[in-house]
Tab-separated table of C-alpha atoms in Angstrom:
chain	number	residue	atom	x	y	z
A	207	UNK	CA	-61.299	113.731	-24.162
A	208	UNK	CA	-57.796	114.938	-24.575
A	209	UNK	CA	-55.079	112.335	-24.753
A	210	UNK	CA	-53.051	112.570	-20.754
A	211	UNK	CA	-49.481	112.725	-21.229
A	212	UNK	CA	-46.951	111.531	-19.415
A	213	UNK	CA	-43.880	114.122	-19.128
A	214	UNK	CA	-41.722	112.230	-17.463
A	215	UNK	CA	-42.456	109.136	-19.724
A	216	UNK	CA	-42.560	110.865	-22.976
A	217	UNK	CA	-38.511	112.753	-21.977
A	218	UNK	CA	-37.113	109.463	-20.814
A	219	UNK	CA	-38.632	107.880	-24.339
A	220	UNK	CA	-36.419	110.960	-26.499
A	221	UNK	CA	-33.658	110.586	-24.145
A	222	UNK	CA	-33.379	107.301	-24.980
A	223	UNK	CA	-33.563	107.821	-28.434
A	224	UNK	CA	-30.587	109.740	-28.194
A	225	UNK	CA	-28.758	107.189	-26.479
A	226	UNK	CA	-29.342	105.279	-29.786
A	227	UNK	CA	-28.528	107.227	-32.405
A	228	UNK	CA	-25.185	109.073	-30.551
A	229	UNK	CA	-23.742	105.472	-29.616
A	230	UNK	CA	-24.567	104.218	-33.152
A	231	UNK	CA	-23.811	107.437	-35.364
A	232	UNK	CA	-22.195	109.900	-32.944
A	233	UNK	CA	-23.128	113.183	-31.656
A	234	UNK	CA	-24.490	114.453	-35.405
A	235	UNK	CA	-26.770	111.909	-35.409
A	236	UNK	CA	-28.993	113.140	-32.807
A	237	UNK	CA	-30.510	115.727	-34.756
A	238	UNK	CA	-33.984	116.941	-34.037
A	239	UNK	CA	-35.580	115.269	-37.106
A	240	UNK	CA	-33.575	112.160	-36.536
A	241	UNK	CA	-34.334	111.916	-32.383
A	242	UNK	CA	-38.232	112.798	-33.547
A	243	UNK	CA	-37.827	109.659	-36.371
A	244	UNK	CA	-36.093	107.546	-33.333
A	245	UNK	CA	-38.180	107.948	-31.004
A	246	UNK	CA	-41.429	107.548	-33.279
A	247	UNK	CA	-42.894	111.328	-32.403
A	248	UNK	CA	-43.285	114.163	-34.928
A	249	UNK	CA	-40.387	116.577	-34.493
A	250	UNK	CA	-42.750	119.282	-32.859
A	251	UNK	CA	-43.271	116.941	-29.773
A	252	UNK	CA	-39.461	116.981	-29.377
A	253	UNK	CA	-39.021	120.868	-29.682
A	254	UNK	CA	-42.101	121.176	-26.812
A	255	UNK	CA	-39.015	119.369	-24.697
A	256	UNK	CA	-35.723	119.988	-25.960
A	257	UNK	CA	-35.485	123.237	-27.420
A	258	UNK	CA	-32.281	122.778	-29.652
A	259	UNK	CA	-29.372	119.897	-30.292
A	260	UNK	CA	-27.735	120.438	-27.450
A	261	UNK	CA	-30.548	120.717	-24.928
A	262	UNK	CA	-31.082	117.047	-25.993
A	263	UNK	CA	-27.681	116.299	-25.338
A	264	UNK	CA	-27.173	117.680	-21.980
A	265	UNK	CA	-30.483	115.684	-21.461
A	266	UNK	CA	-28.744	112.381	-21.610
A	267	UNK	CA	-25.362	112.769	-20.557
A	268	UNK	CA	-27.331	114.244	-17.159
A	269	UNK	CA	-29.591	110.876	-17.134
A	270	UNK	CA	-26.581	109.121	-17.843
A	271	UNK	CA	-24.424	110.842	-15.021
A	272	UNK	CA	-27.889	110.158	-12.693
A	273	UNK	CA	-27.497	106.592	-14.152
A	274	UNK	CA	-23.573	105.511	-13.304
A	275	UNK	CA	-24.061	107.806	-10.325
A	276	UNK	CA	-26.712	105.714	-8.523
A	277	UNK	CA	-24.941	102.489	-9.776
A	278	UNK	CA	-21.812	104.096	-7.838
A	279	UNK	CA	-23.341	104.701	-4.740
A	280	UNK	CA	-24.406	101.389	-4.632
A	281	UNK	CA	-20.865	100.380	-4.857
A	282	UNK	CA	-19.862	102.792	-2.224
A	283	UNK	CA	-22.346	101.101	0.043
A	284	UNK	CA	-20.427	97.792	-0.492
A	285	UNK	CA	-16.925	99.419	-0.340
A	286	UNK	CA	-18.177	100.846	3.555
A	287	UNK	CA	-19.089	97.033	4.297
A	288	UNK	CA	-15.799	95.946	2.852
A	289	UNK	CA	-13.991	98.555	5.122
A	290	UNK	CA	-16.186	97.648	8.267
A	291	UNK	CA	-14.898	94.386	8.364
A	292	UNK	CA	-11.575	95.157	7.170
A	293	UNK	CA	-11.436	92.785	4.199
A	294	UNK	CA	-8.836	94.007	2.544
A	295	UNK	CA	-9.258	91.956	-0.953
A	296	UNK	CA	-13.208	92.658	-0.720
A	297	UNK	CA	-12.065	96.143	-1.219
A	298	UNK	CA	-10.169	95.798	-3.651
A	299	UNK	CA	-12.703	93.862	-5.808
A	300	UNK	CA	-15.166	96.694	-4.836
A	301	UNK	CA	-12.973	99.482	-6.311
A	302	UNK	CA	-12.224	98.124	-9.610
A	303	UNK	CA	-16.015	97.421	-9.740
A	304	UNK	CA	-16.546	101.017	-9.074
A	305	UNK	CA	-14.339	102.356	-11.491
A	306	UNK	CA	-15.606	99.469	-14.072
A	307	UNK	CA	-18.970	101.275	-14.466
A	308	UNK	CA	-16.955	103.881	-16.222
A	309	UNK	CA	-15.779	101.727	-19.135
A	310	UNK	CA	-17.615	100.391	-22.019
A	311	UNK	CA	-17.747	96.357	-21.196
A	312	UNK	CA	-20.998	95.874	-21.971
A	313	UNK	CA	-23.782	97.364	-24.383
A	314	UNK	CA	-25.608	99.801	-21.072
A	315	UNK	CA	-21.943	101.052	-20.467
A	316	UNK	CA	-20.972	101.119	-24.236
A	317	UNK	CA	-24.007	103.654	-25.038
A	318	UNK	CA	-23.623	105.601	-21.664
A	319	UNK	CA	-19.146	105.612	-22.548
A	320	UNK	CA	-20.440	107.434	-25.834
A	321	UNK	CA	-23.354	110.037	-25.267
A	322	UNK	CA	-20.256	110.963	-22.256
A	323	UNK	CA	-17.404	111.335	-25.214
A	324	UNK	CA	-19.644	112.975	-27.355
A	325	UNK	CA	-20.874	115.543	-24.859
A	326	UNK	CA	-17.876	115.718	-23.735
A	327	UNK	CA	-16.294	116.947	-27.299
A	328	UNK	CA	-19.230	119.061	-28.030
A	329	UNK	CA	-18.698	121.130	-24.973
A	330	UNK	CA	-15.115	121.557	-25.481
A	331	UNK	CA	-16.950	124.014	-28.410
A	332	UNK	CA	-19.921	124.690	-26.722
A	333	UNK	CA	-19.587	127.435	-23.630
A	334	UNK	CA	-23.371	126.936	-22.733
A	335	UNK	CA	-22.367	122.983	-22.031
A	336	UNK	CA	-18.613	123.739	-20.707
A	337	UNK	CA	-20.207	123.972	-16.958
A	338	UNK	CA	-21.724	121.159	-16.890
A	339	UNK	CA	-19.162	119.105	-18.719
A	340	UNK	CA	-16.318	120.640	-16.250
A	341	UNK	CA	-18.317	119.970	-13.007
A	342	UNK	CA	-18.679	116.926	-14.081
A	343	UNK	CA	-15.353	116.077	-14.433
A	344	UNK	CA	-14.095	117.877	-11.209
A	345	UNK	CA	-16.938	115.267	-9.252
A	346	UNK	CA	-14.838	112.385	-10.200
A	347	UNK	CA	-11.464	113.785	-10.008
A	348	UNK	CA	-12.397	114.743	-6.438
A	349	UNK	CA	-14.006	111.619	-5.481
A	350	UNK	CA	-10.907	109.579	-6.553
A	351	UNK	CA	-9.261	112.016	-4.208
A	352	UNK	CA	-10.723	111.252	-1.508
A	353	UNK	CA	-10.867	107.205	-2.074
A	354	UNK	CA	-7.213	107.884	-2.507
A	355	UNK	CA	-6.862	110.226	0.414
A	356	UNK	CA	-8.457	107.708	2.660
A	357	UNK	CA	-6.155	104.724	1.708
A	358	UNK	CA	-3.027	106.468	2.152
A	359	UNK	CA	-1.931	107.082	-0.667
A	360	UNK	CA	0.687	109.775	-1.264
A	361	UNK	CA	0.256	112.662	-3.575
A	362	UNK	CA	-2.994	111.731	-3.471
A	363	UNK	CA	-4.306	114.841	-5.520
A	364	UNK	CA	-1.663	113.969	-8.419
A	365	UNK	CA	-2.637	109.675	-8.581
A	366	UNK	CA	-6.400	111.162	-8.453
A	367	UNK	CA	-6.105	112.823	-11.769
A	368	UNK	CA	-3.555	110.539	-13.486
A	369	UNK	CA	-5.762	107.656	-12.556
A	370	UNK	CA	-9.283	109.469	-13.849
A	371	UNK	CA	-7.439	110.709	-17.159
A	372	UNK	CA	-6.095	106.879	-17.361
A	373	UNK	CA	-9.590	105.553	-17.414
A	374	UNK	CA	-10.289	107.973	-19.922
A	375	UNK	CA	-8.101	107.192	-22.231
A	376	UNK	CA	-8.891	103.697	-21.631
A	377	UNK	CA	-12.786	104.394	-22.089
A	378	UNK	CA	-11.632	105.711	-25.524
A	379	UNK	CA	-9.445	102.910	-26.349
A	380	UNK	CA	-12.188	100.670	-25.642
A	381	UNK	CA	-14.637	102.495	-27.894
A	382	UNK	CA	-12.328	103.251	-30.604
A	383	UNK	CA	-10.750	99.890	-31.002
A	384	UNK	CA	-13.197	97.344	-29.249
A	385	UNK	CA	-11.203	94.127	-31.170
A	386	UNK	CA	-8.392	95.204	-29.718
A	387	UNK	CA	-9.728	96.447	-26.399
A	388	UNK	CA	-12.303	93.767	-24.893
A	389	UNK	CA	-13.921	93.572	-21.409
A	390	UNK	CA	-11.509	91.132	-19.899
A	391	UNK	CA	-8.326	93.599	-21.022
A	392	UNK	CA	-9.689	96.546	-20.348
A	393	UNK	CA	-10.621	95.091	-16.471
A	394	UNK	CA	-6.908	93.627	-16.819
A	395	UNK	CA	-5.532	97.155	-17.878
A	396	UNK	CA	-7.789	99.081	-15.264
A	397	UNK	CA	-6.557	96.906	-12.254
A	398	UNK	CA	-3.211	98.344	-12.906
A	399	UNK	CA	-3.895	101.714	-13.331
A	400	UNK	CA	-5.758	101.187	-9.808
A	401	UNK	CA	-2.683	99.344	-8.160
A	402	UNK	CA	-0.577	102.262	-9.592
A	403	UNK	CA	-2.994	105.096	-7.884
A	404	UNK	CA	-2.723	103.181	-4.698
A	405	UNK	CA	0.860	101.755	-4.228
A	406	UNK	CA	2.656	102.089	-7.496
A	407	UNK	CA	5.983	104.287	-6.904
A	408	UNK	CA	5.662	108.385	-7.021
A	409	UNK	CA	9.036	108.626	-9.909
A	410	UNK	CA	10.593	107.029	-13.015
């Protein structure tokens, strides 16, 4: 009797093996041959699933965006409880959880901060990953927008990108130059940027 296999099973099990190799060698490293070698399968299992390099790729950065996404919503949940009872500092403490899932603090966020660069950089190159890569991008700009929107803020369009592209940079930072960057300052560094998006002035 022929072996049953598990599709869903055997993609999460490559994905993951990219997650690996791109957080530990970068975006080269998950070749075909080397995700088939990860991942313990001979290379023509991975080609029956991911046709090419960057079909893997777009794989994980879309499991990862499924991942922070549903970790998000979770905190959006809390943030509506917070605002129900009008617990001001409960918000707050919500937020910068929110916007903590996007920084490498710990090893999940670490790998998912780095198949996210690496996309990120390969589409830049790549026009059949720029669409995903920009919508991407435009989902969080416009979600800050509205968090923003609904606080009050002013120029609430403006703080939405300057705070996303700050928590880029910082995502980088914290990558780059972990010695220099750990958890507890980047949390430090990303409360600011947050109390600049919501109440920091509008000019130098």
């Amino acid at each position: 009797m022929p072996k049953i296999i598990d599709v869903e099973q055997r993609r999460a099990l490559i994905v993951d093996a990219v997650f690996r190799l791109v957080a530990s060698g970068g975006v080269e490293a998950a070749s075909l041959r080397n995700v088939a070698a990860e991942a313990e399968l001979n290379i023509g299992s991975v080609r029956h699933y991911f046709a090419s390099h960057d079909a893997l790729l777009l794989a994980a950065t879309e499991v990862m965006a499924d991942r922070v996404g549903a970790r998000l919503e979770e905190h959006g949940r809390r943030l509506d409880d917070a605002f129900q009872s009008g617990d001001d500092h409960r918000m707050g403490e919500v937020v910068l959880a929110m916007y903590a899932e996007l920084l490498p603090l710990d090893d999940q966020r670490r790998m998912e901060c780095a198949v996210w660069l690496a996309f990120t950089e390969r589409a830049r190159v790549t026009p059949s990953l720029r669409d995903a890569a920009d919508r991407m991008h435009r989902e969080v700009v416009q979600a800050t927008h509205r968090l923003l929107a609904g606080a009050g803020a002013p120029d609430a369009e403006d703080r939405a990108v300057a705070l996303v592209t700050g928590v880029d940079g910082l995502t980088l930072a914290g990558l780059s130059w972990p010695d220099d960057y750990p958890p507890e300052k980047q949390r430090r560094l990303l409360g600011l940027l947050l109390r600049q998006a919501f109440t920091g002035a509008t000019a130098l």
